[in-house]
Amino acid sequence: MDKKEKNSSIYTITDPSLEPYYIQYDQYCYTAIKKIIAGTSGRERDQTIGYYSDLERCLDVIAEDSIKNKDYDSLQEFISGHKTRLQELKQITIK
């Protein structure tokens, strides 16, 4: 294996329906990243949500994180919101 083969290229998946998230990937994993506005400075920065071995798990975590912006009256309501968002994201991948 020469030096060029050892280096990993990083690729990016952006899609308006993923906003404010995007995904970076290489031959090893998928990285879920969220664009956030930093507190006092107001600057946009990237927050890594996590590293995942497959795209499906990466989308699952994005779906879960994206619904964590309000209170829920029940666990069922939270799970239903998660399932709905995950289904929306999966529809993107099979279009």
XYZ file of N, CA and C in Angstrom:
285
model
N 0.847 -1.176 0.000
C 0.000 0.000 0.000
C 0.892 1.238 0.000
N 0.743 2.098 -0.988
C 1.566 3.295 -1.024
C 0.934 4.409 -0.183
N 1.676 5.499 -0.045
C 1.234 6.591 0.825
C -0.118 7.168 0.390
N -0.361 7.264 -0.901
C -1.615 7.820 -1.401
C -2.812 6.977 -0.963
N -2.683 5.661 -0.946
C -3.773 4.776 -0.550
C -4.074 4.858 0.943
N -3.093 5.231 1.756
C -3.295 5.315 3.200
C -4.139 6.525 3.586
N -4.073 7.591 2.792
C -4.830 8.804 3.097
C -6.295 8.612 2.748
N -7.147 9.116 3.602
C -8.576 8.989 3.404
C -9.139 10.289 2.829
N -9.942 10.182 1.790
C -10.636 11.349 1.254
C -11.957 11.495 1.999
N -12.295 12.729 2.322
C -13.545 13.002 3.024
C -14.503 13.648 2.035
N -15.732 13.121 1.987
C -16.764 13.612 1.096
C -17.913 14.155 1.930
N -18.716 15.022 1.338
C -19.806 15.672 2.060
C -21.142 15.453 1.358
N -22.166 15.196 2.154
C -23.537 15.109 1.662
C -24.300 16.280 2.273
N -24.799 17.161 1.417
C -25.647 18.253 1.876
C -26.971 18.145 1.129
N -28.025 18.500 1.790
C -29.350 18.450 1.181
C -30.229 19.412 1.966
N -31.046 20.215 1.291
C -31.908 21.152 2.017
C -32.795 20.473 3.059
N -33.214 19.253 2.809
C -34.081 18.578 3.781
C -33.305 18.071 5.001
N -31.993 18.093 4.960
C -31.173 17.729 6.119
C -30.899 18.934 7.018
N -31.034 20.138 6.480
C -30.669 21.347 7.212
C -31.246 21.346 8.623
N -30.513 21.718 9.620
C -29.181 22.309 9.626
C -28.059 21.277 9.723
N -28.321 20.057 9.321
C -27.336 18.984 9.393
C -26.705 18.732 8.036
N -25.543 18.108 8.067
C -24.955 17.539 6.868
C -24.124 16.338 7.294
N -23.722 15.551 6.319
C -22.996 14.313 6.604
C -21.666 14.335 5.864
N -20.615 13.990 6.564
C -19.325 13.759 5.928
C -19.030 12.276 6.024
N -18.360 11.746 5.005
C -18.024 10.326 5.049
C -16.703 10.058 4.345
N -16.110 8.962 4.745
C -14.902 8.459 4.095
C -15.022 6.942 4.071
N -13.933 6.261 3.814
C -14.039 4.806 3.719
C -14.245 4.126 5.073
N -14.157 4.882 6.160
C -14.274 4.295 7.490
C -15.616 4.538 8.170
N -16.178 5.737 8.004
C -17.414 6.028 8.734
C -18.168 7.207 8.138
N -19.377 7.422 8.688
C -20.214 8.578 8.382
C -20.202 9.472 9.617
N -20.089 10.774 9.409
C -20.078 11.726 10.511
C -21.276 12.656 10.383
N -22.130 12.694 11.400
C -23.273 13.602 11.428
C -22.813 14.916 12.041
N -23.064 16.016 11.328
C -22.624 17.330 11.770
C -23.803 18.298 11.714
N -23.908 19.137 12.731
C -24.985 20.121 12.819
C -24.393 21.520 12.793
N -24.946 22.384 11.954
C -24.541 23.785 11.930
C -25.306 24.495 13.042
N -24.575 25.167 13.906
C -25.223 25.902 15.005
C -24.676 27.320 15.060
N -25.415 28.197 15.703
C -24.971 29.574 15.908
C -24.363 29.654 17.300
N -23.104 30.053 17.357
C -22.391 30.153 18.632
C -23.007 31.257 19.482
N -23.089 30.993 20.766
C -23.727 31.880 21.741
C -23.539 33.360 21.558
N -22.533 33.938 22.134
C -22.394 35.393 22.155
C -21.857 35.974 20.855
N -21.059 35.218 20.122
C -20.459 35.760 18.898
C -21.436 35.778 17.725
N -22.413 34.875 17.738
C -23.365 34.800 16.644
C -22.807 34.150 15.394
N -21.611 33.606 15.495
C -20.981 32.950 14.346
C -21.516 31.542 14.169
N -21.602 31.144 12.912
C -22.007 29.770 12.630
C -20.799 28.855 12.822
N -21.037 27.725 13.463
C -19.976 26.734 13.636
C -20.570 25.344 13.485
N -19.696 24.381 13.344
C -20.124 22.991 13.181
C -19.989 22.235 14.491
N -21.021 21.456 14.812
C -21.002 20.612 16.006
C -21.120 19.160 15.540
N -20.116 18.366 15.840
C -20.165 16.960 15.476
C -21.131 16.240 16.403
N -22.106 15.559 15.807
C -23.085 14.793 16.574
C -22.522 13.416 16.892
N -21.823 12.807 15.925
C -21.228 11.502 16.175
C -20.709 10.854 14.905
N -20.072 9.708 15.110
C -19.462 8.931 14.027
C -20.172 7.578 13.964
N -20.542 7.150 12.744
C -21.352 5.946 12.600
C -20.828 5.074 11.467
N -20.987 3.781 11.639
C -20.448 2.842 10.659
C -21.313 2.705 9.412
N -22.580 3.138 9.497
C -23.428 3.043 8.305
C -24.348 4.257 8.205
N -24.812 4.517 6.996
C -25.646 5.683 6.725
C -26.973 5.618 7.468
N -27.548 4.454 7.582
C -28.841 4.322 8.256
C -28.765 4.789 9.711
N -27.728 4.383 10.419
C -27.575 4.799 11.823
C -27.318 6.300 11.908
N -26.557 6.835 10.963
C -26.281 8.263 10.927
C -27.588 9.043 10.760
N -28.451 8.618 9.853
C -29.743 9.267 9.647
C -30.635 9.139 10.872
N -30.566 7.989 11.541
C -31.350 7.761 12.747
C -30.981 8.777 13.829
N -29.703 9.015 13.997
C -29.248 9.957 15.025
C -29.611 11.391 14.640
N -29.518 11.733 13.359
C -29.927 13.059 12.908
C -31.416 13.256 13.186
N -32.232 12.241 12.878
C -33.671 12.331 13.131
C -33.951 12.550 14.611
N -33.270 11.800 15.460
C -33.482 11.942 16.903
C -33.058 13.320 17.391
N -31.890 13.777 16.967
C -31.401 15.076 17.410
C -32.314 16.202 16.924
N -32.869 16.050 15.732
C -33.682 17.126 15.150
C -35.015 17.341 15.867
N -35.473 16.362 16.624
C -36.741 16.535 17.344
C -36.529 16.913 18.803
N -35.305 17.087 19.210
C -35.000 17.442 20.602
C -35.029 18.950 20.817
N -36.077 19.589 20.356
C -36.153 21.042 20.485
C -37.436 21.507 21.177
N -38.129 20.580 21.814
C -39.356 20.954 22.530
C -39.671 19.896 23.579
N -40.638 20.203 24.432
C -41.108 19.251 25.429
C -42.147 18.329 24.800
N -42.230 17.131 25.308
C -43.222 16.153 24.854
C -44.054 15.717 26.042
N -45.328 15.488 25.792
C -46.232 15.083 26.859
C -46.176 13.595 27.159
N -45.547 12.834 26.257
C -45.441 11.397 26.486
C -44.265 10.829 25.717
N -43.819 9.683 26.157
C -42.763 8.969 25.447
C -43.242 8.584 24.056
N -44.504 8.203 23.949
C -45.072 7.819 22.657
C -45.022 8.969 21.658
N -45.317 10.177 22.130
C -45.271 11.348 21.257
C -43.847 11.593 20.746
N -42.861 11.435 21.638
C -41.460 11.597 21.257
C -41.063 10.538 20.229
N -41.401 9.294 20.487
C -41.065 8.195 19.576
C -41.745 8.381 18.223
N -42.977 8.819 18.245
C -43.708 9.058 16.999
C -43.035 10.162 16.178
N -42.615 11.224 16.837
C -41.904 12.316 16.155
C -40.602 11.839 15.550
N -39.889 11.006 16.295
C -38.627 10.451 15.810
C -38.870 9.576 14.583
N -39.857 8.706 14.656
C -40.160 7.814 13.529
C -40.556 8.603 12.278
N -41.360 9.645 12.479
C -41.796 10.463 11.354
C -40.600 11.142 10.680
N -39.735 11.750 11.479
C -38.554 12.442 10.920
C -37.621 11.452 10.245
N -37.423 10.288 10.836
C -36.554 9.273 10.249
C -37.112 8.816 8.908
N -38.411 8.624 8.848
C -39.051 8.210 7.588
C -38.850 9.285 6.521
N -38.958 10.554 6.906
C -38.727 11.644 5.949
C -37.310 11.577 5.401
N -36.340 11.356 6.267
C -34.947 11.279 5.827
C -34.681 10.056 4.962
N -35.289 8.940 5.297
C -35.095 7.722 4.508
C -35.731 7.852 3.129
N -36.813 8.618 3.019
C -37.431 8.827 1.710
C -36.470 9.532 0.765
N -35.626 10.373 1.300
C -34.622 11.065 0.480
C -33.684 10.044 -0.157
N -33.304 9.037 0.611
C -32.304 8.086 0.132
C -32.863 7.120 -0.894
N -34.190 6.966 -0.971
C -34.728 6.007 -1.939
C -35.417 6.679 -3.119
N -35.389 8.006 -3.188
C -35.982 8.721 -4.318
C -35.136 8.557 -5.548
